[in-house]
mmCIF file of C-alpha atoms in Angstrom:
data_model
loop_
_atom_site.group_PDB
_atom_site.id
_atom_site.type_symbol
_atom_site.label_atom_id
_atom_site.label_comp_id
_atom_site.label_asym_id
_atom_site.label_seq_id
_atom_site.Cartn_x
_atom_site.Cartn_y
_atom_site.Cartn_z
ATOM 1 C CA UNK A 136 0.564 -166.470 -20.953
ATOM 2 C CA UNK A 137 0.380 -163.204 -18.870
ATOM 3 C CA UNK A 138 -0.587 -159.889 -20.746
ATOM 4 C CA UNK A 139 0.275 -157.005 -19.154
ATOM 5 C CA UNK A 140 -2.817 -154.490 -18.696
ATOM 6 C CA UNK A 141 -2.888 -151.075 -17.229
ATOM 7 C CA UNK A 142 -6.028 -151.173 -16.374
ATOM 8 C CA UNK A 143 -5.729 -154.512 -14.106
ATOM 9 C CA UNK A 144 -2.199 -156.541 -13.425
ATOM 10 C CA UNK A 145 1.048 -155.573 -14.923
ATOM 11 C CA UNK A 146 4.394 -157.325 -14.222
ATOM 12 C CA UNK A 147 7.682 -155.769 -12.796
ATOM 13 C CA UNK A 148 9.613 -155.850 -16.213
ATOM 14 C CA UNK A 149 6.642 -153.579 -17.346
ATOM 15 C CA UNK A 150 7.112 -151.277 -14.303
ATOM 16 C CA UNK A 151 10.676 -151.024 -14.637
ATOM 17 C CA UNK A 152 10.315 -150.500 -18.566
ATOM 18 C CA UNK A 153 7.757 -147.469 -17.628
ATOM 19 C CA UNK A 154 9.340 -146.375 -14.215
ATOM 20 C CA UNK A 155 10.433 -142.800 -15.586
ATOM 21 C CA UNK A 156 7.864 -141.924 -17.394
ATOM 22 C CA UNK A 157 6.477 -138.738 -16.468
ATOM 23 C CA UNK A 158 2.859 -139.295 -15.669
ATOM 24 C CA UNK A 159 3.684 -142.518 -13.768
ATOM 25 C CA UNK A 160 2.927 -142.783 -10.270
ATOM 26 C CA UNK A 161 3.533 -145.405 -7.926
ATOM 27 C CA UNK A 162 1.360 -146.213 -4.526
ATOM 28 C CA UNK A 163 2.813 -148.025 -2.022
ATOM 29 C CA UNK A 164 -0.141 -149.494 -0.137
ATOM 30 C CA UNK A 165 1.335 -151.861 2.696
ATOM 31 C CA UNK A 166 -1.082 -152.623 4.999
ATOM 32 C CA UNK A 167 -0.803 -155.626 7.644
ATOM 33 C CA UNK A 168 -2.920 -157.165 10.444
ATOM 34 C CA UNK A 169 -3.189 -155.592 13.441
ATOM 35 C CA UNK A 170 -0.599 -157.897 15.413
ATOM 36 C CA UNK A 171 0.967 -159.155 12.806
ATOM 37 C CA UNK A 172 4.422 -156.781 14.045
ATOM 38 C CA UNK A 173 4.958 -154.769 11.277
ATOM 39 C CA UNK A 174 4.888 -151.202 10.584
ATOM 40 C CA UNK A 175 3.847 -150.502 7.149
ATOM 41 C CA UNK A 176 4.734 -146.642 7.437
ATOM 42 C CA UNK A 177 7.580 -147.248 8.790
ATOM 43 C CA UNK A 178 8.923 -150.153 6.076
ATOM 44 C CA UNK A 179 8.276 -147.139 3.283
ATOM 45 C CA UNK A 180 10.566 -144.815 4.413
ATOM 46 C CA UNK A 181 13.362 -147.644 5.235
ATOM 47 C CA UNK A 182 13.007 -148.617 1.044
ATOM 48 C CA UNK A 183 10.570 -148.276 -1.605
ATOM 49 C CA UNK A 184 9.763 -148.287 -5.343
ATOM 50 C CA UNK A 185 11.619 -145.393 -6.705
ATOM 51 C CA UNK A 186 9.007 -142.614 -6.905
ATOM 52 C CA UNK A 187 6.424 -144.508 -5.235
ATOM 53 C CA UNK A 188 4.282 -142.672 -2.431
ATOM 54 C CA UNK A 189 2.614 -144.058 0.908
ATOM 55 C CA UNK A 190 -0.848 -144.588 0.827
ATOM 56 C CA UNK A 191 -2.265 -145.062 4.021
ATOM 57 C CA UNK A 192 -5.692 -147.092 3.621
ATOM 58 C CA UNK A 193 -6.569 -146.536 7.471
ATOM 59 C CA UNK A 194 -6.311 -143.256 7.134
ATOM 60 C CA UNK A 195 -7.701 -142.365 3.835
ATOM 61 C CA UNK A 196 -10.819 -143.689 4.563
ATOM 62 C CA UNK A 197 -14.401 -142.564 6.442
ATOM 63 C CA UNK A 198 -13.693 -141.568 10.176
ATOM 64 C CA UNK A 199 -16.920 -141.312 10.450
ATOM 65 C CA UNK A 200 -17.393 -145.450 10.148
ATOM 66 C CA UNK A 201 -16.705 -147.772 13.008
ATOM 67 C CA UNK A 202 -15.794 -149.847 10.984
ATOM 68 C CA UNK A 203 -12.141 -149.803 9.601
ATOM 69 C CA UNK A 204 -10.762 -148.784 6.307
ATOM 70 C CA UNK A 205 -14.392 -147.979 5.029
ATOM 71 C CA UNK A 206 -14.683 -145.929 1.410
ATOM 72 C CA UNK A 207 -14.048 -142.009 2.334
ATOM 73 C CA UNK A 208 -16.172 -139.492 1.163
ATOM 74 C CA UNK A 209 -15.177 -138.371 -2.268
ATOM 75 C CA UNK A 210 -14.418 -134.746 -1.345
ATOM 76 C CA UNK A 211 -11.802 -136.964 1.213
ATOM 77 C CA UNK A 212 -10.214 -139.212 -1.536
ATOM 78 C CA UNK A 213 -9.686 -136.209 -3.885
ATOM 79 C CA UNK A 214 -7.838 -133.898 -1.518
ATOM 80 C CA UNK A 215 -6.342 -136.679 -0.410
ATOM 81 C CA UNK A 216 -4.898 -138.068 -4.102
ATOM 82 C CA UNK A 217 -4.141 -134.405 -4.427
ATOM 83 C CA UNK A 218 -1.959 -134.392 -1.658
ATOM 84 C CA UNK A 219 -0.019 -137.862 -3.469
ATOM 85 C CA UNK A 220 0.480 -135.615 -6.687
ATOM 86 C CA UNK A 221 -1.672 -138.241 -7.945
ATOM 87 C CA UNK A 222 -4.501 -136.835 -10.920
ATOM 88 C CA UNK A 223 -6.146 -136.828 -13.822
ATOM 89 C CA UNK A 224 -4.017 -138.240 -17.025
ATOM 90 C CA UNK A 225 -2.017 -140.402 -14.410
ATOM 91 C CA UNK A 226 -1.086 -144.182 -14.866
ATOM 92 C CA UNK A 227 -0.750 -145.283 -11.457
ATOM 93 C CA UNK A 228 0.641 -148.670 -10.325
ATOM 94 C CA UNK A 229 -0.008 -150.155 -7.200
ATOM 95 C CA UNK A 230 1.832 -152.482 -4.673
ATOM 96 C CA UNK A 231 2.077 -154.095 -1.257
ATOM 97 C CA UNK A 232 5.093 -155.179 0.785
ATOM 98 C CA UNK A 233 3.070 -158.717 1.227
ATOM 99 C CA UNK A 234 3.256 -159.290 -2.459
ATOM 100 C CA UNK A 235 -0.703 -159.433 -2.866
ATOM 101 C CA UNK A 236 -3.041 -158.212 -0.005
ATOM 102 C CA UNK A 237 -4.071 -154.374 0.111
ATOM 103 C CA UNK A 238 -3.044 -152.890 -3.173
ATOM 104 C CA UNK A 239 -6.012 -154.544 -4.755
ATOM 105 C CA UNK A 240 -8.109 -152.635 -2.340
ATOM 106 C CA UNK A 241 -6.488 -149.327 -3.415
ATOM 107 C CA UNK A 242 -7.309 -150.329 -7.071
ATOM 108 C CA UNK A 243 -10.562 -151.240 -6.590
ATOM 109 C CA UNK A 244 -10.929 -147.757 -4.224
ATOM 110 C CA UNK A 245 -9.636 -145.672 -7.367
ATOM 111 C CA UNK A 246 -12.433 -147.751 -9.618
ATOM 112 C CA UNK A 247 -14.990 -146.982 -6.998
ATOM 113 C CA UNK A 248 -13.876 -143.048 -7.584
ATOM 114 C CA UNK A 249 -14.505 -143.386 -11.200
ATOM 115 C CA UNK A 250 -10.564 -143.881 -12.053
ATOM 116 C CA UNK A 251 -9.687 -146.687 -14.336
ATOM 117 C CA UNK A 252 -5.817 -145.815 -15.275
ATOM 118 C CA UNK A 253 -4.657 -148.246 -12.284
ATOM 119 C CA UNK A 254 -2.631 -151.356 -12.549
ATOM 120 C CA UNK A 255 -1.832 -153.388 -9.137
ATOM 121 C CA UNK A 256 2.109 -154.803 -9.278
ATOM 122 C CA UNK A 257 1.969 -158.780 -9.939
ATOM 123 C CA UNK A 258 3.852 -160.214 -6.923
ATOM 124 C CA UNK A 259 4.508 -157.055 -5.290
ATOM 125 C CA UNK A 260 7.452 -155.471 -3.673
ATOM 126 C CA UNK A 261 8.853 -159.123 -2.843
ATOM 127 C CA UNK A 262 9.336 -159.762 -6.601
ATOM 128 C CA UNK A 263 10.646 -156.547 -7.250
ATOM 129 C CA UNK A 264 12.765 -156.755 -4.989
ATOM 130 C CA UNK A 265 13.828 -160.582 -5.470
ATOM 131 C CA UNK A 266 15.012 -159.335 -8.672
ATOM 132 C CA UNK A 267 17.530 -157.152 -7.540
ATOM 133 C CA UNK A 268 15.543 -154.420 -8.793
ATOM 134 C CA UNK A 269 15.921 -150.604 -7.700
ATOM 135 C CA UNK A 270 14.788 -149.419 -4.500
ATOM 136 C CA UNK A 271 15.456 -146.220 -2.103
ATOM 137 C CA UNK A 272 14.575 -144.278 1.312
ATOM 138 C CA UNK A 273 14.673 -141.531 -0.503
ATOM 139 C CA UNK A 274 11.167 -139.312 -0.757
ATOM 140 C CA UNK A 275 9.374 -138.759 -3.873
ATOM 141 C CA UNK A 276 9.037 -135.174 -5.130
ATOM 142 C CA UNK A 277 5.397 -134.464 -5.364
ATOM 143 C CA UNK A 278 3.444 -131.771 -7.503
ATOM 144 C CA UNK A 279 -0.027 -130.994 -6.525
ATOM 145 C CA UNK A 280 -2.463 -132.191 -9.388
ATOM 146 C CA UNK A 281 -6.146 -132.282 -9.961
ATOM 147 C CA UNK A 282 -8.001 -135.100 -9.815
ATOM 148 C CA UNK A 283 -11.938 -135.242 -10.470
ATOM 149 C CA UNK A 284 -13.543 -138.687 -8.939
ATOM 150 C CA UNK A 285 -16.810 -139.815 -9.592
ATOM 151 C CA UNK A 286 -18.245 -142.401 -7.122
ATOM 152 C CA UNK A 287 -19.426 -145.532 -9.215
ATOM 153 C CA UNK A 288 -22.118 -146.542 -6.191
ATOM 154 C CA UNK A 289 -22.609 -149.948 -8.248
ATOM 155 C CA UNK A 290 -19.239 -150.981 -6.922
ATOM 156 C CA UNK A 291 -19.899 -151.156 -3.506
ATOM 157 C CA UNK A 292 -22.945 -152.663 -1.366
ATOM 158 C CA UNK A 293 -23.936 -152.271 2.496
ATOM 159 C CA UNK A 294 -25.241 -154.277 4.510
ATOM 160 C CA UNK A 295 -29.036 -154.005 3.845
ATOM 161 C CA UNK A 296 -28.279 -155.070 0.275
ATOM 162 C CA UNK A 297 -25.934 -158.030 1.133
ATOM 163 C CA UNK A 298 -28.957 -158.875 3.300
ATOM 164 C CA UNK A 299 -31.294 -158.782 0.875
ATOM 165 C CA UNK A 300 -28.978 -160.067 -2.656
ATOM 166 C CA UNK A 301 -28.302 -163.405 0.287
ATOM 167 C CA UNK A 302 -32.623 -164.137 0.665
ATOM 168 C CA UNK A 303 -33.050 -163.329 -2.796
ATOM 169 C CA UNK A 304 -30.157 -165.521 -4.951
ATOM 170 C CA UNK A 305 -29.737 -163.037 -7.082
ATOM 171 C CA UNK A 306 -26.247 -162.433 -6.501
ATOM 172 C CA UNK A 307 -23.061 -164.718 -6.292
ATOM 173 C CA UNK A 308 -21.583 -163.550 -2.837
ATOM 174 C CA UNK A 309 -17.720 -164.926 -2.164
ATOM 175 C CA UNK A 310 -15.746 -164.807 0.351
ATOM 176 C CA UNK A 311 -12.306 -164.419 0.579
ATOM 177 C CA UNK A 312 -11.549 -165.564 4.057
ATOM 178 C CA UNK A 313 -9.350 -168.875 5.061
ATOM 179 C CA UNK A 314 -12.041 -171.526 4.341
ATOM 180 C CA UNK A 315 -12.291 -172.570 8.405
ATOM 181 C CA UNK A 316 -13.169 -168.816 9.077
ATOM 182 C CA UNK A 317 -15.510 -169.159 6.664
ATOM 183 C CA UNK A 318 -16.706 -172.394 8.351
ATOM 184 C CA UNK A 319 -16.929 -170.614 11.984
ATOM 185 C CA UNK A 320 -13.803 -173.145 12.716
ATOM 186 C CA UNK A 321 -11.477 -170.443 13.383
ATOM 187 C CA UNK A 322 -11.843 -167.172 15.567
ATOM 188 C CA UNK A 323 -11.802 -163.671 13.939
ATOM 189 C CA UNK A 324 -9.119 -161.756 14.233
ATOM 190 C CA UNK A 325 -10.764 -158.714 15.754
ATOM 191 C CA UNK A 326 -12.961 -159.379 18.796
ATOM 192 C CA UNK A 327 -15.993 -159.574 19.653
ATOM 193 C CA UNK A 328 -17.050 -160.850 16.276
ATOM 194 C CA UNK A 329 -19.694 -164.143 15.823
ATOM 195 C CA UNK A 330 -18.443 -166.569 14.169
ATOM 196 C CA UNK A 331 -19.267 -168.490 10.339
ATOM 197 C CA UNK A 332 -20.309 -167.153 6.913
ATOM 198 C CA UNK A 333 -22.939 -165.026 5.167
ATOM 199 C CA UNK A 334 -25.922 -167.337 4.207
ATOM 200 C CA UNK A 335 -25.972 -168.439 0.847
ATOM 201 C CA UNK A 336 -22.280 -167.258 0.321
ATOM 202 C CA UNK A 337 -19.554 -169.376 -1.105
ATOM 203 C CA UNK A 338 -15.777 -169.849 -0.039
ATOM 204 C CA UNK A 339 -13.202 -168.788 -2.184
ATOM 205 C CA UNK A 340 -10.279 -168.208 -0.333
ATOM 206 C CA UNK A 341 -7.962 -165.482 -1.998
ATOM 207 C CA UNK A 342 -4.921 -167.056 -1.519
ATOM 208 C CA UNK A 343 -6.443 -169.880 -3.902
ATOM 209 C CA UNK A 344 -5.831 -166.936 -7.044
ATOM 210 C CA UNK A 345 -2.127 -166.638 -5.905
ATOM 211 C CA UNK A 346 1.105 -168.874 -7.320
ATOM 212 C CA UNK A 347 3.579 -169.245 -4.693
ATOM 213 C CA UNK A 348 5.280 -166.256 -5.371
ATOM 214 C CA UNK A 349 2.357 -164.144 -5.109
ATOM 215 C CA UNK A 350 1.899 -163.517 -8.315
ATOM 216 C CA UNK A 351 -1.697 -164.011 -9.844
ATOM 217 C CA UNK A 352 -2.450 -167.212 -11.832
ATOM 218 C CA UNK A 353 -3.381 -167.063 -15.290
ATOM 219 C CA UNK A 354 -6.932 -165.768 -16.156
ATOM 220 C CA UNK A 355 -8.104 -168.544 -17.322
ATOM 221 C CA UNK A 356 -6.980 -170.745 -14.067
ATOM 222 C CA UNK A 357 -9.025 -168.460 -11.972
ATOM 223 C CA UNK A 358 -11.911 -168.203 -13.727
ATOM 224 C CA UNK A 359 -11.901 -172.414 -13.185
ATOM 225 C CA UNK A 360 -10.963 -171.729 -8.991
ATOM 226 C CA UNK A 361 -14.104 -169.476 -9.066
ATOM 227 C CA UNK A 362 -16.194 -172.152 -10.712
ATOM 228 C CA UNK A 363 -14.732 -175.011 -8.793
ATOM 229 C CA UNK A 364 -16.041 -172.917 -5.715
ATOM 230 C CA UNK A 365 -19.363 -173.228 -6.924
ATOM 231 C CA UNK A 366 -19.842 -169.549 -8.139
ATOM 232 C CA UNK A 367 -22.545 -169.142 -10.726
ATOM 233 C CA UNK A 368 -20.846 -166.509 -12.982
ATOM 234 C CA UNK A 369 -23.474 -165.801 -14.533
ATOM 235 C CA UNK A 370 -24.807 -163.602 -11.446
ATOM 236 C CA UNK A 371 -23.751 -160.377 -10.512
ATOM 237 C CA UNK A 372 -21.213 -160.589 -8.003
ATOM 238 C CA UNK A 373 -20.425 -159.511 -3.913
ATOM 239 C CA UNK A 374 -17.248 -160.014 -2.555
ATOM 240 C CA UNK A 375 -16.705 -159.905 1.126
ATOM 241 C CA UNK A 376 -13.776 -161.068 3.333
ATOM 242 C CA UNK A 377 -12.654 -159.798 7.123
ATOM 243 C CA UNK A 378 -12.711 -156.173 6.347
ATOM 244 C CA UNK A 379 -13.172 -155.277 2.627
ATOM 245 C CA UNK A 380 -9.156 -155.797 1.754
ATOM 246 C CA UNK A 381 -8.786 -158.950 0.309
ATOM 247 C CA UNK A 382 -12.542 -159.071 -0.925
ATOM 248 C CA UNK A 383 -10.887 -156.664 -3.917
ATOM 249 C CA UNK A 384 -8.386 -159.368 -4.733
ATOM 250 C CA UNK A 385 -11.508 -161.434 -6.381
ATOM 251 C CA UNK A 386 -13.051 -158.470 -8.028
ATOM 252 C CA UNK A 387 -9.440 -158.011 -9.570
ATOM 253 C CA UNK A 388 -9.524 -161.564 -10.320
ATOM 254 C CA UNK A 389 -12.796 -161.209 -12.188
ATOM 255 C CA UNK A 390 -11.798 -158.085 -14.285
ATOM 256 C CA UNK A 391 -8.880 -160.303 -15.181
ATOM 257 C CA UNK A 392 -10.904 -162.975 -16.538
ATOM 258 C CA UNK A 393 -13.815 -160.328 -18.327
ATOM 259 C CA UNK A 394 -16.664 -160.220 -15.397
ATOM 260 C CA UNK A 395 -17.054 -156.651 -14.584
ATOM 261 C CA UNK A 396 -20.136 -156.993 -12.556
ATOM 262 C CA UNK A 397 -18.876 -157.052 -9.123
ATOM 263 C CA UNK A 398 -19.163 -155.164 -6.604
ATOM 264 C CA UNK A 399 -17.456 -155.312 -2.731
ATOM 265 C CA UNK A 400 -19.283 -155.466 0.431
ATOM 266 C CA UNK A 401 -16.912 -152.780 2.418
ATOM 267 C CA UNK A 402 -18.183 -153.662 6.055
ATOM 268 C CA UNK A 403 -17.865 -157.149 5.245
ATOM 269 C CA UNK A 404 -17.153 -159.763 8.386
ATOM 270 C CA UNK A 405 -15.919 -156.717 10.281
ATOM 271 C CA UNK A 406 -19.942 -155.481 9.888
ATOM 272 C CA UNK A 407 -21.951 -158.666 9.667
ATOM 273 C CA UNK A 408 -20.333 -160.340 12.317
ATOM 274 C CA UNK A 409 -21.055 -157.753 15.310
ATOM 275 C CA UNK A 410 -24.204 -156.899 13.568
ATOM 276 C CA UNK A 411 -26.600 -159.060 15.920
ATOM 277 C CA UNK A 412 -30.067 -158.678 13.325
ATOM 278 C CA UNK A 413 -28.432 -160.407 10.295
ATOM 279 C CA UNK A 414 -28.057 -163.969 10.110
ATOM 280 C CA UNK A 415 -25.038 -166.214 9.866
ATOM 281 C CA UNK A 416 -24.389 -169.754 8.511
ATOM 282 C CA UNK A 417 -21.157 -171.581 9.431
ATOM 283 C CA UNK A 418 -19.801 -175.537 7.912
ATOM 284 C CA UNK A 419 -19.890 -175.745 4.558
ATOM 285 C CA UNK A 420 -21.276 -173.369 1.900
#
């Protein structure tokens, strides 16, 4: 049966039971492939989630990095909440256009800043708005408000640890790629990329954690999909996928089930793959 929890997954009816409350906010954070023809910017300001305010993954994030949608500093993700009317004593809630895909990583991005008041929206905008449920063009009204992040560096690994938790074992890395991109069967989507799998990873596709109308399945059925992929949960965990968006979907997954110890590898495929010193694996894990 699904609990709602504002600390993880909570349903529409609870959003719309909740939607007025004053220290409610609401991220939109649509993001789509790069060719995949839409415009998630562009979507918001035809209809949203009364209230709800754009947040732009690409460009919150270090422009420092190559590498895209990587962490941003913390003095960056403050000013940038700020900006959101988005701080301290807030509930936020947080949803995607595709249903499930990026607002996990905005969750998991708020943990990462030491925030733990953040829900992602089961199913998304498409069940919202299946349900005939409220939406407008209209802007939100925002108020400036403080927020004070603390970076929780256990959530997050680089590359030199991924290399090292893959020759020790003393990890479980997963990732969330389609299983013949895990298997080097499939190109990458961006270019220039090798490809196959982190050795000693395992596949565990996220689209395996979602019910056909991209809602979540039940804790207990994913904690069985993660063992069925032959994750030893009793390890620490590393998620990884193309380029640290879905990889958040599993760490959600695990919070939902009660394993906290994950972590996300934010250069993921987009950083192991060009990165010609590390090895790969492809075929089966």
């Amino acid at each position: 049966m699904f609990q709602d929890d504002p600390k993880t997954l909570v349903s529409t009816a609870w959003l719309a039971t909740h939607l007025k409350d004053p220290d409610l906010r609401v991220l939109d954070a649509s993001w789509y492939l790069p060719g995949s023809a839409r415009d998630a910017s562009a979507e918001f300001a035809q209809a949203h989630i009364p209230g709800a305010r754009f947040f732009d993954i690409d460009e919150i994030s270090d422009h420092r990095s190559e590498l895209p949608h990587m962490a941003p500093p913390i003095e960056k993700f403050m000013s940038r909440v700020r900006d959101l009317g988005v701080g301290d004593g807030h509930q936020i809630v947080v949803y995607d256009g595709a249903g499930l895909l990026s607002a996990a990583r905005v969750w998991w991005l708020f943990k990462l800043m030491g925030q733990n008041n953040i829900a992602v929206l089961d199913g998304g905008l498409p069940k919202w708005t299946s349900e005939g449920r409220e939406l407008t063009a209209e802007p939100p009204v925002i108020r400036d408000r403080h927020m004070f992040a603390r970076r929780v560096d256990a959530m997050v690994k680089d590359v030199t640890q991924v290399s090292h938790a893959a020759k020790l074992g003393d990890y479980s890395i997963i990732d969330a790629r389609a299983a013949a991109r895990f298997r080097g069967e499939a190109p990458e989507p961006r270019e220039g990329l090798r490809a196959g799998h982190i050795p000693n990873s395992r596949s565990l596709p996220y689209t395996d954690l979602l019910n056909d109308d991209q809602t979540m399945k039940s804790a207990d059925e994913m904690r069985g999909i993660f063992q069925a992929a032959g994750v030893d949960l009793s390890k620490p965990a590393i998620t990884t996928c193309g380029s640290g968006v879905t990889a958040a979907i599993l760490c959600l997954a695990m919070e939902r089930f009660g394993k906290s110890d994950h972590a996300l590898y934010d250069g993921s495929w987009a950083e192991w793959g060009a990165f010609p010193t590390v090895p790969i694996a492809t075929g089966e894990a």
